[in-house]
Short mmCIF file of C-alpha atoms in Angstrom, two decimals:
data_model
loop_
_atom_site.label_atom_id
_atom_site.label_comp_id
_atom_site.label_asym_id
_atom_site.label_seq_id
_atom_site.Cartn_x
_atom_site.Cartn_y
_atom_site.Cartn_z
CA MET A 1 -68.74 35.30 23.70
CA THR A 2 -67.17 38.46 22.83
CA ASN A 3 -64.81 39.25 24.92
CA ILE A 4 -63.90 34.82 26.32
CA HIS A 5 -62.02 35.81 22.64
CA LYS A 6 -60.71 38.19 22.84
CA MET A 7 -58.76 36.75 26.52
CA ALA A 8 -57.78 33.10 24.58
CA GLU A 9 -56.78 35.14 21.44
CA PRO A 10 -53.18 36.01 23.54
CA LYS A 11 -52.56 32.78 24.74
CA PHE A 12 -53.07 31.13 21.61
CA MET A 13 -50.75 34.01 19.38
CA GLN A 14 -48.19 33.44 22.68
CA ARG A 15 -48.33 29.56 21.73
CA GLN A 16 -48.05 30.19 18.08
CA LYS A 17 -45.33 32.77 18.61
CA ARG A 18 -43.67 30.18 20.80
CA GLY A 19 -43.72 27.76 18.66
CA VAL A 20 -43.05 29.97 15.65
CA ARG A 21 -39.39 30.44 17.99
CA ILE A 22 -38.77 26.57 18.78
CA THR A 23 -38.61 26.27 14.74
CA ILE A 24 -36.21 28.81 14.05
CA THR A 25 -34.26 27.16 16.80
CA VAL A 26 -34.23 24.26 15.05
CA LEU A 27 -33.81 25.94 11.93
CA LEU A 28 -30.47 27.14 13.11
CA MET A 29 -28.60 24.84 14.85
CA PHE A 30 -29.53 22.33 11.75
CA ILE A 31 -27.85 25.19 9.28
CA VAL A 32 -24.45 24.89 12.55
CA ALA A 33 -24.61 21.93 11.96
CA VAL A 34 -23.82 20.97 8.19
CA LEU A 35 -21.73 23.99 8.41
CA VAL A 36 -20.00 22.81 11.46
CA GLY A 37 -19.46 18.73 8.58
CA PHE A 38 -19.23 21.45 6.01
CA VAL A 39 -15.63 22.47 7.78
CA HIS A 40 -14.67 19.79 9.22
CA LYS A 41 -15.40 17.70 5.72
CA LEU A 42 -12.46 20.81 4.93
CA SER A 43 -10.27 19.99 7.54
CA GLN A 44 -9.32 16.08 6.02
CA PRO A 45 -6.88 15.87 3.98
CA ARG A 46 -8.61 14.27 -0.04
CA ILE A 47 -8.00 10.18 -0.10
CA LEU A 48 -6.92 10.35 -4.12
CA SER A 49 -6.55 7.05 -6.10
CA ASP A 50 -3.50 5.57 -6.53
CA SER A 51 -4.09 6.65 -10.45
CA GLU A 52 -4.31 10.73 -9.07
CA LEU A 53 -1.02 9.83 -6.25
CA ARG A 54 1.02 9.02 -9.80
CA ILE A 55 0.05 11.62 -11.07
CA ASN A 56 1.01 13.59 -8.52
CA GLY A 57 4.26 11.97 -8.50
CA ALA A 58 3.82 9.83 -5.88
CA VAL A 59 3.83 6.04 -5.47
CA LYS A 60 2.38 3.77 -3.24
CA LEU A 61 3.03 -0.52 -2.68
CA GLN A 62 0.77 -2.40 -3.55
CA ARG A 63 1.87 -4.25 -0.28
CA ALA A 64 3.98 -2.56 1.89
CA ARG A 65 7.57 -4.66 1.05
CA ILE A 66 9.09 -5.58 5.02
CA LEU A 67 12.14 -5.05 5.84
CA ASP A 68 15.86 -7.20 6.00
CA ASN A 69 18.08 -5.70 9.51
CA PHE A 70 20.49 -3.79 8.35
CA GLN A 71 23.50 -1.68 10.51
CA LEU A 72 24.99 1.37 9.51
CA ILE A 73 25.62 4.98 11.35
CA ALA A 74 23.58 7.56 11.86
CA ASP A 75 25.58 11.27 11.86
CA THR A 76 25.54 11.25 15.35
CA GLY A 77 27.91 8.15 15.76
CA SER A 78 25.08 5.08 17.26
CA ALA A 79 23.72 2.48 15.31
CA PHE A 80 21.12 2.74 13.13
CA GLU A 81 19.23 0.35 12.89
CA THR A 82 15.95 -1.10 11.15
CA LYS A 83 14.49 -0.39 14.29
CA ASN A 84 14.91 2.50 14.60
CA MET A 85 12.14 4.20 11.59
CA LYS A 86 9.75 2.84 13.54
CA GLY A 87 6.99 4.48 15.31
CA GLN A 88 6.65 7.26 12.98
CA TRP A 89 6.93 8.16 8.75
CA THR A 90 10.62 8.40 7.17
CA PHE A 91 11.23 9.84 4.17
CA ILE A 92 15.57 8.95 2.88
CA PHE A 93 16.81 9.28 -0.11
CA PHE A 94 19.55 8.35 -1.62
CA GLY A 95 22.41 11.02 -1.77
CA PHE A 96 26.43 12.35 -0.78
CA THR A 97 27.91 15.57 0.03
CA HIS A 98 30.41 15.10 -2.40
CA CYS A 99 26.62 15.56 -4.80
CA PRO A 100 27.29 18.70 -7.87
CA ASP A 101 23.35 19.18 -8.20
CA VAL A 102 20.85 16.28 -7.45
CA CYS A 103 21.61 15.73 -3.42
CA PRO A 104 21.32 19.39 -3.19
CA THR A 105 18.59 20.18 -4.89
CA THR A 106 16.37 17.30 -3.78
CA LEU A 107 17.60 18.32 0.13
CA SER A 108 16.31 21.48 -0.53
CA SER A 109 12.98 20.47 -1.65
CA LEU A 110 12.36 18.71 1.13
CA ASN A 111 12.64 21.58 3.22
CA SER A 112 10.26 23.18 1.36
CA PHE A 113 7.61 20.40 1.86
CA TYR A 114 9.25 19.32 5.13
CA LYS A 115 8.44 23.45 6.51
CA ILE A 116 4.24 23.60 5.09
CA LEU A 117 3.46 19.92 7.03
CA ASP A 118 1.22 20.15 9.47
CA GLY A 119 2.89 20.34 13.39
CA ASP A 120 1.58 16.91 14.02
CA ILE A 121 2.21 15.72 11.20
CA ARG A 122 5.37 17.18 11.39
CA ALA A 123 5.95 15.92 14.69
CA ASP A 124 5.98 12.26 13.48
CA THR A 125 7.75 12.85 10.51
CA ASP A 126 11.51 11.84 9.88
CA VAL A 127 14.27 12.90 6.41
CA ILE A 128 17.29 10.39 6.36
CA LEU A 129 19.42 11.05 3.14
CA VAL A 130 21.42 8.05 3.33
CA SER A 131 24.84 7.82 2.15
CA VAL A 132 26.01 6.04 -0.57
CA ASP A 133 29.86 7.55 -0.15
CA PRO A 134 30.91 6.59 3.00
CA ALA A 135 34.24 5.99 1.83
CA ARG A 136 34.04 10.35 1.75
CA ASP A 137 31.00 10.78 4.12
CA LYS A 138 32.33 10.01 7.38
CA PRO A 139 29.55 11.22 10.25
CA LEU A 140 30.55 14.08 11.88
CA ILE A 141 31.06 15.10 7.40
CA LEU A 142 27.59 14.20 7.49
CA HIS A 143 25.87 15.62 10.19
CA ASP A 144 26.79 18.64 9.04
CA TYR A 145 25.89 18.48 5.60
CA VAL A 146 22.71 17.24 5.88
CA ARG A 147 21.67 20.12 9.50
CA TYR A 148 22.87 22.09 6.78
CA PHE A 149 19.45 22.33 4.89
CA ASN A 150 17.22 21.65 8.21
CA ASN A 151 18.71 21.17 11.80
CA ASP A 152 15.95 18.34 11.65
CA PHE A 153 17.52 16.40 9.23
CA ARG A 154 19.76 13.06 9.85
CA GLY A 155 22.18 11.74 8.37
CA VAL A 156 22.88 8.02 8.05
CA THR A 157 26.57 5.92 6.66
CA GLY A 158 28.18 2.65 7.49
CA ASN A 159 29.58 0.38 6.07
CA PHE A 160 28.88 -0.43 2.13
CA ILE A 161 28.16 -3.57 1.55
CA GLU A 162 24.93 -3.06 4.11
CA ILE A 163 23.91 0.57 2.38
CA LYS A 164 24.02 -1.81 -1.24
CA ARG A 165 22.34 -4.56 0.62
CA PHE A 166 19.80 -1.32 2.21
CA ALA A 167 19.29 0.20 -1.28
CA SER A 168 18.52 -2.30 -2.19
CA GLN A 169 15.62 -3.56 -0.64
CA LEU A 170 14.04 -0.28 -1.13
CA ASN A 171 15.31 -0.14 -5.14
CA VAL A 172 17.47 2.14 -5.45
CA PRO A 173 20.94 2.11 -7.72
CA PHE A 174 23.87 3.80 -7.14
CA ASN A 175 27.18 2.87 -7.53
CA LYS A 176 30.44 4.81 -8.06
CA VAL A 177 31.82 6.18 -11.39
CA ILE A 178 35.64 6.86 -12.35
CA LEU A 179 35.93 9.83 -13.48
CA GLU A 180 39.69 10.86 -15.83
CA ASN A 181 41.74 12.56 -13.08
CA ASN A 182 41.73 8.86 -10.86
CA ASP A 183 38.58 11.22 -8.77
CA TYR A 184 35.34 8.90 -8.06
CA THR A 185 31.68 10.80 -8.22
CA MET A 186 28.86 8.64 -7.41
CA ASP A 187 25.48 8.17 -9.74
CA HIS A 188 22.71 7.15 -7.58
CA GLY A 189 18.17 6.83 -8.54
CA SER A 190 15.99 10.32 -7.85
CA GLN A 191 13.02 8.66 -5.81
CA VAL A 192 12.48 8.75 -1.50
CA VAL A 193 11.90 6.30 0.42
CA LEU A 194 8.93 7.14 2.60
CA ILE A 195 8.73 4.31 5.02
CA ASN A 196 5.68 3.70 7.41
CA PRO A 197 5.27 3.73 10.67
CA LEU A 198 5.56 -0.26 11.13
CA GLY A 199 8.72 0.40 9.53
CA HIS A 200 8.30 -1.01 5.83
CA TYR A 201 8.68 -0.27 2.53
CA HIS A 202 5.57 2.05 1.83
CA ALA A 203 5.83 4.37 -0.63
CA PHE A 204 8.35 6.65 -3.09
CA PHE A 205 7.99 9.40 -4.60
CA ARG A 206 9.71 11.08 -8.21
CA ALA A 207 12.17 13.09 -9.21
CA PRO A 208 11.56 16.19 -9.19
CA LEU A 209 10.50 16.34 -6.27
CA ASP A 210 6.43 19.12 -6.18
CA PRO A 211 6.48 20.42 -1.88
CA ALA A 212 2.42 21.41 -2.23
CA LYS A 213 1.85 17.73 -4.61
CA MET A 214 4.26 16.07 -2.33
CA LYS A 215 2.30 17.54 0.73
CA LEU A 216 -1.19 16.65 -0.81
CA THR A 217 0.39 12.47 -1.57
CA TYR A 218 1.96 12.49 1.73
CA ARG A 219 -1.51 13.78 3.89
CA SER A 220 -3.99 11.04 1.83
CA ILE A 221 -1.20 8.48 1.57
CA ARG A 222 -1.23 8.74 6.08
CA ALA A 223 -4.83 8.47 6.07
CA THR A 224 -4.63 5.39 4.34
CA PHE A 225 -2.50 3.85 6.27
CA ASN A 226 -4.29 1.45 8.52
CA GLY A 227 -1.20 -0.67 10.05
#
């Protein structure tokens, strides 16, 4: 009896050790799965509530606004219409090349924001300056001005009435202001408008722009878009 017990004991120990190894393996797999899930969650954009978006300078419309068609001119000389904004996210700022402060400051901030975007997000994000001073901002002038801030940025100009109609749809006011020396300047809204991939007015960002906050809010807005 004693000899049989001694012979059987190693087999029992082997089974026990095998069970321990299986248990440890399962626990390690579980831990790895939890860590992978945690890292994946960290990599996902944080979804902000509408109030959190506003605190961080972004205002999302309750319902995206469908835009009427317009006919403007890109800084390359080609036509620019509503359909040209479909298929990507588009940031639009209304300004002009003779602007002394607000426009260069805004475009510099947009450049900083654009550069810190993840590559896949930057790939389908456009930034456009629409001139509120088409009399002076001809396509070539606008082309060189905008690309001074970022070579990927684009400019749009055209007929004053068409620009005014486009701006009105986006709730961006602008007016011509006559100066004492018979020169003039343009007074205009400082917000940056966001157009979604359907070509609809989706949100806007209040000045002054904070590139880091813009990145946070933009990623959140994209993540909740179900168009």
